[in-house]
mmCIF file of C-alpha atoms in Angstrom:
data_model
loop_
_atom_site.group_PDB
_atom_site.id
_atom_site.type_symbol
_atom_site.label_atom_id
_atom_site.label_comp_id
_atom_site.label_asym_id
_atom_site.label_seq_id
_atom_site.Cartn_x
_atom_site.Cartn_y
_atom_site.Cartn_z
ATOM 1 C CA UNK V 1 -38.812 7.565 19.098
ATOM 2 C CA UNK V 2 -39.421 9.062 15.651
ATOM 3 C CA UNK V 3 -36.790 9.139 12.933
ATOM 4 C CA UNK V 4 -35.938 12.832 13.385
ATOM 5 C CA UNK V 5 -35.247 12.355 17.108
ATOM 6 C CA UNK V 6 -33.190 9.259 16.349
ATOM 7 C CA UNK V 7 -31.032 11.092 13.798
ATOM 8 C CA UNK V 8 -30.645 14.057 16.150
ATOM 9 C CA UNK V 9 -29.484 11.811 18.968
ATOM 10 C CA UNK V 10 -27.007 10.037 16.683
ATOM 11 C CA UNK V 11 -25.636 13.376 15.462
ATOM 12 C CA UNK V 12 -25.095 14.519 19.043
ATOM 13 C CA UNK V 13 -23.264 11.297 19.787
ATOM 14 C CA UNK V 14 -20.877 11.945 16.893
ATOM 15 C CA UNK V 15 -19.776 15.334 18.270
ATOM 16 C CA UNK V 16 -17.146 13.886 20.678
ATOM 17 C CA UNK V 17 -15.998 11.578 17.889
ATOM 18 C CA UNK V 18 -15.554 14.485 15.501
ATOM 19 C CA UNK V 19 -13.613 16.435 18.126
ATOM 20 C CA UNK V 20 -11.316 13.440 18.608
ATOM 21 C CA UNK V 21 -10.896 13.098 14.852
ATOM 22 C CA UNK V 22 -9.939 16.749 14.489
ATOM 23 C CA UNK V 23 -7.434 16.428 17.329
ATOM 24 C CA UNK V 24 -5.755 13.350 15.845
ATOM 25 C CA UNK V 25 -5.636 14.982 12.419
ATOM 26 C CA UNK V 26 -4.112 18.134 13.933
ATOM 27 C CA UNK V 27 -1.476 16.184 15.859
ATOM 28 C CA UNK V 28 -0.253 14.535 12.653
ATOM 29 C CA UNK V 29 1.716 17.691 11.899
ATOM 30 C CA UNK V 30 2.667 18.559 15.487
ATOM 31 C CA UNK V 31 4.015 15.098 16.355
ATOM 32 C CA UNK V 32 6.069 14.558 13.196
ATOM 33 C CA UNK V 33 9.650 13.790 14.301
ATOM 34 C CA UNK V 34 11.828 16.808 13.712
ATOM 35 C CA UNK V 35 10.730 20.114 12.243
ATOM 36 C CA UNK V 36 8.188 19.736 9.390
ATOM 37 C CA UNK V 37 9.434 22.970 7.854
ATOM 38 C CA UNK V 38 13.008 21.677 7.899
ATOM 39 C CA UNK V 39 11.909 18.341 6.421
ATOM 40 C CA UNK V 40 10.143 20.093 3.562
ATOM 41 C CA UNK V 41 12.888 22.632 2.775
ATOM 42 C CA UNK V 42 15.756 20.202 3.208
ATOM 43 C CA UNK V 43 18.952 20.214 5.246
ATOM 44 C CA UNK V 44 20.543 23.014 3.203
ATOM 45 C CA UNK V 45 17.797 25.557 3.859
ATOM 46 C CA UNK V 46 18.768 28.624 5.854
ATOM 47 C CA UNK V 47 17.370 29.271 9.308
ATOM 48 C CA UNK V 48 15.584 32.339 7.990
ATOM 49 C CA UNK V 49 13.818 30.301 5.332
ATOM 50 C CA UNK V 50 12.789 27.655 7.890
ATOM 51 C CA UNK V 51 11.562 30.330 10.295
ATOM 52 C CA UNK V 52 9.572 32.011 7.525
ATOM 53 C CA UNK V 53 7.891 28.737 6.561
ATOM 54 C CA UNK V 54 7.114 27.955 10.198
ATOM 55 C CA UNK V 55 5.528 31.383 10.486
ATOM 56 C CA UNK V 56 3.482 30.856 7.318
ATOM 57 C CA UNK V 57 2.190 27.566 8.697
ATOM 58 C CA UNK V 58 1.587 29.047 12.140
ATOM 59 C CA UNK V 59 3.937 26.560 13.796
ATOM 60 C CA UNK V 60 5.576 29.295 15.861
ATOM 61 C CA UNK V 61 2.307 29.952 17.727
ATOM 62 C CA UNK V 62 1.161 28.192 20.950
ATOM 63 C CA UNK V 63 -0.343 24.744 20.309
ATOM 64 C CA UNK V 64 -3.793 25.741 21.590
ATOM 65 C CA UNK V 65 -3.853 28.715 19.224
ATOM 66 C CA UNK V 66 -2.778 26.455 16.364
ATOM 67 C CA UNK V 67 -5.580 24.009 17.127
ATOM 68 C CA UNK V 68 -8.156 26.810 17.311
ATOM 69 C CA UNK V 69 -7.016 28.091 13.926
ATOM 70 C CA UNK V 70 -7.106 24.568 12.531
ATOM 71 C CA UNK V 71 -10.709 24.064 13.672
ATOM 72 C CA UNK V 72 -11.675 27.432 12.241
ATOM 73 C CA UNK V 73 -10.106 26.540 8.904
ATOM 74 C CA UNK V 74 -11.890 23.168 8.813
ATOM 75 C CA UNK V 75 -15.251 24.815 9.449
ATOM 76 C CA UNK V 76 -14.646 27.078 6.456
ATOM 77 C CA UNK V 77 -13.489 24.200 4.245
ATOM 78 C CA UNK V 78 -9.823 25.224 4.298
ATOM 79 C CA UNK V 79 -7.559 22.180 4.713
ATOM 80 C CA UNK V 80 -4.437 23.999 3.613
ATOM 81 C CA UNK V 81 -2.521 23.774 0.343
ATOM 82 C CA UNK V 82 -0.704 20.782 -1.071
ATOM 83 C CA UNK V 83 3.046 21.317 -1.039
ATOM 84 C CA UNK V 84 3.473 19.048 -4.063
ATOM 85 C CA UNK V 85 0.561 20.069 -6.311
ATOM 86 C CA UNK V 86 0.316 23.701 -5.135
ATOM 87 C CA UNK V 87 -3.483 23.557 -5.000
ATOM 88 C CA UNK V 88 -5.931 23.562 -2.055
ATOM 89 C CA UNK V 89 -6.074 20.162 -0.339
ATOM 90 C CA UNK V 90 -9.866 20.109 -0.436
ATOM 91 C CA UNK V 91 -9.877 20.607 -4.214
ATOM 92 C CA UNK V 92 -7.337 17.826 -4.587
ATOM 93 C CA UNK V 93 -9.373 15.423 -2.450
ATOM 94 C CA UNK V 94 -12.573 16.248 -4.330
ATOM 95 C CA UNK V 95 -10.744 15.491 -7.574
ATOM 96 C CA UNK V 96 -9.683 12.006 -6.435
ATOM 97 C CA UNK V 97 -12.705 11.103 -4.272
ATOM 98 C CA UNK V 98 -15.188 10.227 -7.076
ATOM 99 C CA UNK V 99 -12.852 7.526 -8.393
ATOM 100 C CA UNK V 100 -12.686 5.780 -5.036
ATOM 101 C CA UNK V 101 -16.452 6.118 -4.528
ATOM 102 C CA UNK V 102 -17.070 4.693 -8.012
ATOM 103 C CA UNK V 103 -14.860 1.715 -7.183
ATOM 104 C CA UNK V 104 -16.645 1.108 -3.871
ATOM 105 C CA UNK V 105 -20.055 1.358 -5.559
ATOM 106 C CA UNK V 106 -18.856 -1.083 -8.236
ATOM 107 C CA UNK V 107 -17.758 -3.524 -5.534
ATOM 108 C CA UNK V 108 -21.144 -3.307 -3.803
ATOM 109 C CA UNK V 109 -23.033 -3.910 -7.063
ATOM 110 C CA UNK V 110 -21.023 -7.106 -7.559
ATOM 111 C CA UNK V 111 -21.125 -8.123 -3.901
ATOM 112 C CA UNK V 112 -24.725 -7.731 -2.728
ATOM 113 C CA UNK V 113 -26.550 -9.965 -5.256
ATOM 114 C CA UNK V 114 -23.910 -12.697 -4.955
ATOM 115 C CA UNK V 115 -24.077 -12.555 -1.153
ATOM 116 C CA UNK V 116 -27.868 -12.862 -0.997
ATOM 117 C CA UNK V 117 -28.036 -15.714 -3.519
ATOM 118 C CA UNK V 118 -25.230 -17.741 -1.920
ATOM 119 C CA UNK V 119 -26.506 -17.219 1.634
ATOM 120 C CA UNK V 120 -30.097 -18.141 0.741
ATOM 121 C CA UNK V 121 -29.031 -21.263 -1.161
ATOM 122 C CA UNK V 122 -26.762 -22.335 1.710
ATOM 123 C CA UNK V 123 -29.389 -21.716 4.401
ATOM 124 C CA UNK V 124 -32.151 -23.528 2.523
ATOM 125 C CA UNK V 125 -29.841 -26.508 1.961
ATOM 126 C CA UNK V 126 -28.229 -26.587 5.409
ATOM 127 C CA UNK V 127 -25.925 -29.562 5.770
ATOM 128 C CA UNK V 128 -26.332 -30.716 2.170
ATOM 129 C CA UNK V 129 -23.784 -30.419 -0.642
ATOM 130 C CA UNK V 130 -24.768 -26.900 -1.840
ATOM 131 C CA UNK V 131 -24.278 -25.619 1.697
ATOM 132 C CA UNK V 132 -20.978 -27.455 2.099
ATOM 133 C CA UNK V 133 -19.704 -26.145 -1.231
ATOM 134 C CA UNK V 134 -20.643 -22.526 -0.450
ATOM 135 C CA UNK V 135 -19.062 -22.750 3.013
ATOM 136 C CA UNK V 136 -15.861 -24.171 1.508
ATOM 137 C CA UNK V 137 -15.720 -21.417 -1.115
ATOM 138 C CA UNK V 138 -16.361 -18.810 1.593
ATOM 139 C CA UNK V 139 -13.503 -20.044 3.760
ATOM 140 C CA UNK V 140 -11.221 -20.204 0.723
ATOM 141 C CA UNK V 141 -12.155 -16.653 -0.255
ATOM 142 C CA UNK V 142 -11.373 -15.288 3.202
ATOM 143 C CA UNK V 143 -7.938 -16.918 3.256
ATOM 144 C CA UNK V 144 -6.739 -15.408 -0.032
ATOM 145 C CA UNK V 145 -5.068 -11.991 0.461
ATOM 146 C CA UNK V 146 -6.647 -9.232 -1.607
ATOM 147 C CA UNK V 147 -3.216 -7.968 -2.692
ATOM 148 C CA UNK V 148 -2.162 -11.371 -4.017
ATOM 149 C CA UNK V 149 -5.484 -11.869 -5.782
ATOM 150 C CA UNK V 150 -5.239 -8.422 -7.388
ATOM 151 C CA UNK V 151 -1.735 -9.139 -8.668
ATOM 152 C CA UNK V 152 -2.818 -12.543 -9.991
ATOM 153 C CA UNK V 153 -5.819 -11.111 -11.839
ATOM 154 C CA UNK V 154 -3.773 -8.266 -13.274
ATOM 155 C CA UNK V 155 -1.162 -10.710 -14.524
ATOM 156 C CA UNK V 156 -3.547 -13.269 -16.021
ATOM 157 C CA UNK V 157 -6.598 -11.321 -17.237
ATOM 158 C CA UNK V 158 -4.807 -8.058 -17.915
ATOM 159 C CA UNK V 159 -1.360 -8.921 -19.242
ATOM 160 C CA UNK V 160 -1.594 -12.534 -20.443
ATOM 161 C CA UNK V 161 -5.105 -12.487 -21.934
ATOM 162 C CA UNK V 162 -5.368 -8.730 -22.441
ATOM 163 C CA UNK V 163 -9.068 -8.671 -21.609
ATOM 164 C CA UNK V 164 -8.959 -5.776 -19.145
ATOM 165 C CA UNK V 165 -6.723 -2.747 -18.527
ATOM 166 C CA UNK V 166 -4.381 -3.035 -15.550
ATOM 167 C CA UNK V 167 -4.046 0.687 -14.878
ATOM 168 C CA UNK V 168 -5.923 3.938 -15.044
ATOM 169 C CA UNK V 169 -9.553 4.980 -14.729
ATOM 170 C CA UNK V 170 -10.669 5.459 -18.307
ATOM 171 C CA UNK V 171 -12.858 8.088 -19.925
ATOM 172 C CA UNK V 172 -16.643 7.827 -19.761
ATOM 173 C CA UNK V 173 -18.943 5.554 -17.758
ATOM 174 C CA UNK V 174 -18.454 2.405 -19.854
ATOM 175 C CA UNK V 175 -14.696 2.878 -19.843
ATOM 176 C CA UNK V 176 -14.731 3.301 -16.050
ATOM 177 C CA UNK V 177 -16.560 -0.024 -15.715
ATOM 178 C CA UNK V 178 -14.008 -1.687 -17.987
ATOM 179 C CA UNK V 179 -10.955 -0.267 -16.221
ATOM 180 C CA UNK V 180 -12.235 -0.940 -12.700
ATOM 181 C CA UNK V 181 -13.632 -4.431 -13.310
ATOM 182 C CA UNK V 182 -10.562 -6.289 -12.048
ATOM 183 C CA UNK V 183 -10.104 -4.062 -8.959
ATOM 184 C CA UNK V 184 -13.801 -4.448 -8.127
ATOM 185 C CA UNK V 185 -13.809 -8.219 -8.599
ATOM 186 C CA UNK V 186 -10.613 -8.593 -6.547
ATOM 187 C CA UNK V 187 -12.246 -6.761 -3.642
ATOM 188 C CA UNK V 188 -15.662 -8.423 -4.043
ATOM 189 C CA UNK V 189 -14.146 -11.911 -3.905
ATOM 190 C CA UNK V 190 -12.837 -11.040 -0.448
ATOM 191 C CA UNK V 191 -16.011 -9.292 0.730
ATOM 192 C CA UNK V 192 -18.641 -11.806 -0.455
ATOM 193 C CA UNK V 193 -17.441 -14.688 1.762
ATOM 194 C CA UNK V 194 -17.553 -12.533 4.900
ATOM 195 C CA UNK V 195 -21.088 -11.322 4.252
ATOM 196 C CA UNK V 196 -22.305 -14.713 3.039
ATOM 197 C CA UNK V 197 -21.255 -16.515 6.211
ATOM 198 C CA UNK V 198 -22.843 -13.813 8.347
ATOM 199 C CA UNK V 199 -26.144 -13.795 6.442
ATOM 200 C CA UNK V 200 -26.294 -17.609 6.228
ATOM 201 C CA UNK V 201 -25.979 -17.919 10.009
ATOM 202 C CA UNK V 202 -28.690 -15.301 10.572
ATOM 203 C CA UNK V 203 -31.035 -17.004 8.091
ATOM 204 C CA UNK V 204 -30.651 -20.394 9.746
ATOM 205 C CA UNK V 205 -31.347 -18.896 13.170
ATOM 206 C CA UNK V 206 -34.514 -17.212 11.903
ATOM 207 C CA UNK V 207 -35.696 -20.327 10.079
ATOM 208 C CA UNK V 208 -35.709 -22.164 13.396
ATOM 209 C CA UNK V 209 -37.568 -19.414 15.277
ATOM 210 C CA UNK V 210 -40.987 -20.044 16.831
ATOM 211 C CA UNK V 211 -42.740 -17.391 14.753
ATOM 212 C CA UNK V 212 -41.801 -19.268 11.579
ATOM 213 C CA UNK V 213 -43.482 -22.437 12.845
ATOM 214 C CA UNK V 214 -46.528 -20.376 13.792
ATOM 215 C CA UNK V 215 -46.664 -18.830 10.322
ATOM 216 C CA UNK V 216 -46.530 -22.281 8.731
ATOM 217 C CA UNK V 217 -49.319 -23.466 11.021
ATOM 218 C CA UNK V 218 -51.465 -20.606 9.720
ATOM 219 C CA UNK V 219 -50.988 -21.932 6.194
ATOM 220 C CA UNK V 220 -48.864 -19.062 4.859
ATOM 221 C CA UNK V 221 -46.889 -19.919 1.695
ATOM 222 C CA UNK V 222 -43.279 -20.872 2.318
ATOM 223 C CA UNK V 223 -42.022 -18.248 -0.134
ATOM 224 C CA UNK V 224 -44.014 -15.544 1.689
ATOM 225 C CA UNK V 225 -42.644 -16.610 5.072
ATOM 226 C CA UNK V 226 -39.099 -16.619 3.812
ATOM 227 C CA UNK V 227 -39.270 -13.313 1.938
ATOM 228 C CA UNK V 228 -41.368 -11.239 4.331
ATOM 229 C CA UNK V 229 -40.187 -12.604 7.671
ATOM 230 C CA UNK V 230 -37.049 -14.745 7.635
ATOM 231 C CA UNK V 231 -35.019 -12.666 5.165
ATOM 232 C CA UNK V 232 -36.257 -9.337 6.542
ATOM 233 C CA UNK V 233 -35.308 -10.280 10.113
ATOM 234 C CA UNK V 234 -31.940 -11.721 9.059
ATOM 235 C CA UNK V 235 -30.701 -8.742 7.104
ATOM 236 C CA UNK V 236 -29.873 -6.461 10.062
ATOM 237 C CA UNK V 237 -26.691 -8.206 11.336
ATOM 238 C CA UNK V 238 -25.337 -8.392 7.789
ATOM 239 C CA UNK V 239 -26.266 -4.757 7.185
ATOM 240 C CA UNK V 240 -24.234 -3.676 10.209
ATOM 241 C CA UNK V 241 -21.276 -5.764 9.034
ATOM 242 C CA UNK V 242 -21.608 -4.245 5.564
ATOM 243 C CA UNK V 243 -21.377 -0.761 7.088
ATOM 244 C CA UNK V 244 -18.118 -1.691 8.774
ATOM 245 C CA UNK V 245 -16.778 -3.148 5.531
ATOM 246 C CA UNK V 246 -17.725 -0.036 3.521
ATOM 247 C CA UNK V 247 -15.921 2.166 6.026
ATOM 248 C CA UNK V 248 -12.922 -0.151 5.814
ATOM 249 C CA UNK V 249 -12.932 -0.079 2.015
ATOM 250 C CA UNK V 250 -12.836 3.719 1.939
ATOM 251 C CA UNK V 251 -9.448 3.655 3.640
ATOM 252 C CA UNK V 252 -8.373 0.178 2.549
ATOM 253 C CA UNK V 253 -8.889 0.785 -1.161
ATOM 254 C CA UNK V 254 -5.220 1.735 -1.275
ATOM 255 C CA UNK V 255 -4.307 -1.927 -1.902
ATOM 256 C CA UNK V 256 -6.135 -2.429 -5.190
ATOM 257 C CA UNK V 257 -5.657 1.189 -6.221
ATOM 258 C CA UNK V 258 -1.895 0.760 -6.028
ATOM 259 C CA UNK V 259 -1.895 -2.600 -7.836
ATOM 260 C CA UNK V 260 -4.073 -1.301 -10.681
ATOM 261 C CA UNK V 261 -2.786 2.309 -10.610
ATOM 262 C CA UNK V 262 -6.279 3.684 -10.023
ATOM 263 C CA UNK V 263 -5.978 7.434 -9.324
ATOM 264 C CA UNK V 264 -8.150 7.420 -6.187
ATOM 265 C CA UNK V 265 -7.745 8.465 -2.571
ATOM 266 C CA UNK V 266 -5.562 5.469 -1.756
ATOM 267 C CA UNK V 267 -3.070 6.334 -4.465
ATOM 268 C CA UNK V 268 -3.161 9.975 -3.350
ATOM 269 C CA UNK V 269 -2.405 8.947 0.241
ATOM 270 C CA UNK V 270 0.571 6.782 -0.736
ATOM 271 C CA UNK V 271 1.957 9.490 -3.000
ATOM 272 C CA UNK V 272 1.539 12.081 -0.254
ATOM 273 C CA UNK V 273 3.285 9.902 2.334
ATOM 274 C CA UNK V 274 6.203 9.232 0.008
ATOM 275 C CA UNK V 275 6.359 12.917 -0.955
ATOM 276 C CA UNK V 276 5.917 14.165 2.639
ATOM 277 C CA UNK V 277 2.914 16.221 1.594
ATOM 278 C CA UNK V 278 1.792 16.649 5.196
ATOM 279 C CA UNK V 279 -1.283 18.799 4.653
ATOM 280 C CA UNK V 280 -2.694 16.283 2.160
ATOM 281 C CA UNK V 281 -2.046 13.450 4.628
ATOM 282 C CA UNK V 282 -3.744 15.482 7.324
ATOM 283 C CA UNK V 283 -6.739 16.234 5.107
ATOM 284 C CA UNK V 284 -7.104 12.634 3.940
ATOM 285 C CA UNK V 285 -6.994 11.365 7.512
ATOM 286 C CA UNK V 286 -9.817 13.732 8.357
ATOM 287 C CA UNK V 287 -11.823 12.672 5.286
ATOM 288 C CA UNK V 288 -11.375 8.960 6.029
ATOM 289 C CA UNK V 289 -12.542 9.437 9.594
ATOM 290 C CA UNK V 290 -15.510 11.588 8.605
ATOM 291 C CA UNK V 291 -16.515 9.059 5.956
ATOM 292 C CA UNK V 292 -16.489 6.308 8.579
ATOM 293 C CA UNK V 293 -18.729 8.383 10.853
ATOM 294 C CA UNK V 294 -21.155 9.163 8.018
ATOM 295 C CA UNK V 295 -21.340 5.540 6.861
ATOM 296 C CA UNK V 296 -22.008 4.397 10.416
ATOM 297 C CA UNK V 297 -24.733 7.018 10.785
ATOM 298 C CA UNK V 298 -26.332 5.982 7.481
ATOM 299 C CA UNK V 299 -26.354 2.315 8.525
ATOM 300 C CA UNK V 300 -27.902 3.226 11.892
ATOM 301 C CA UNK V 301 -30.655 5.215 10.163
ATOM 302 C CA UNK V 302 -31.319 2.409 7.671
ATOM 303 C CA UNK V 303 -31.416 -0.127 10.495
ATOM 304 C CA UNK V 304 -33.937 2.035 12.333
ATOM 305 C CA UNK V 305 -36.122 2.244 9.229
ATOM 306 C CA UNK V 306 -36.099 -1.551 8.900
ATOM 307 C CA UNK V 307 -36.620 -2.210 12.609
ATOM 308 C CA UNK V 308 -37.677 0.802 14.732
ATOM 309 C CA UNK V 309 -37.076 -1.233 17.890
ATOM 310 C CA UNK V 310 -33.324 -0.670 17.476
ATOM 311 C CA UNK V 311 -33.773 2.977 18.492
ATOM 312 C CA UNK V 312 -35.212 2.068 21.868
#
């Protein structure tokens, strides 16, 4: 199966998922306890005002007609208007999205080199003290809550030492890196242990495979065997786990974004929940779900490029 057919098949498989996503996002408004219009206008609003708002939102129409309109609006890029900011939801999301994506990219830049180095060192020294030390650090890293670590770093490195800002996003690329260093490190210290343990296990399994012994018997250099065969064949399980973690970070960035007051999607979601900005919540839910689908698709395509046998 060529790459185009593989991507086409994956896109077809996402259609039911996207339909389910749109349905869940739509039901967020429908299933809110009470009348959303009444919740927004308050208990003192007149019945005429509530009825007018329900009509503006289309809540007085049959549910199937509402869903059809909702799908039509999504296809045209209309996610409604924010009740708090009085701007289109899509514009609001596009304003906050780059900050979250920058943070995730920053985390990956810190995570990937550290993961590869630690996993390779541990696998090549299996059972010896470097391996034991890396395994201990990995277990310790997975047991420390990200929220607690973020608070600790903000307190010590931000407030006590004053080395890094503990809020905001900064102006300019260098300032972004400075402001987001602590949030990125806090997240990376949780992510690196997970990926390191996964990659270490895969490396050890490949190092004991029959084809490695055959390659050594042919006289191939050990560095060539490790780089071209062992590492290449070990990367796929970790790559799939990384895809899951990236999708999780898109929605889970709310933790560090709230601790460090980073104006990203997580902060926007919390503010919208507290402010009952239902259309923003609805739009963010849709964006989170779509991002997960796209990340999964990208990982599947990358996996297929590395090993075409996965498409069979």
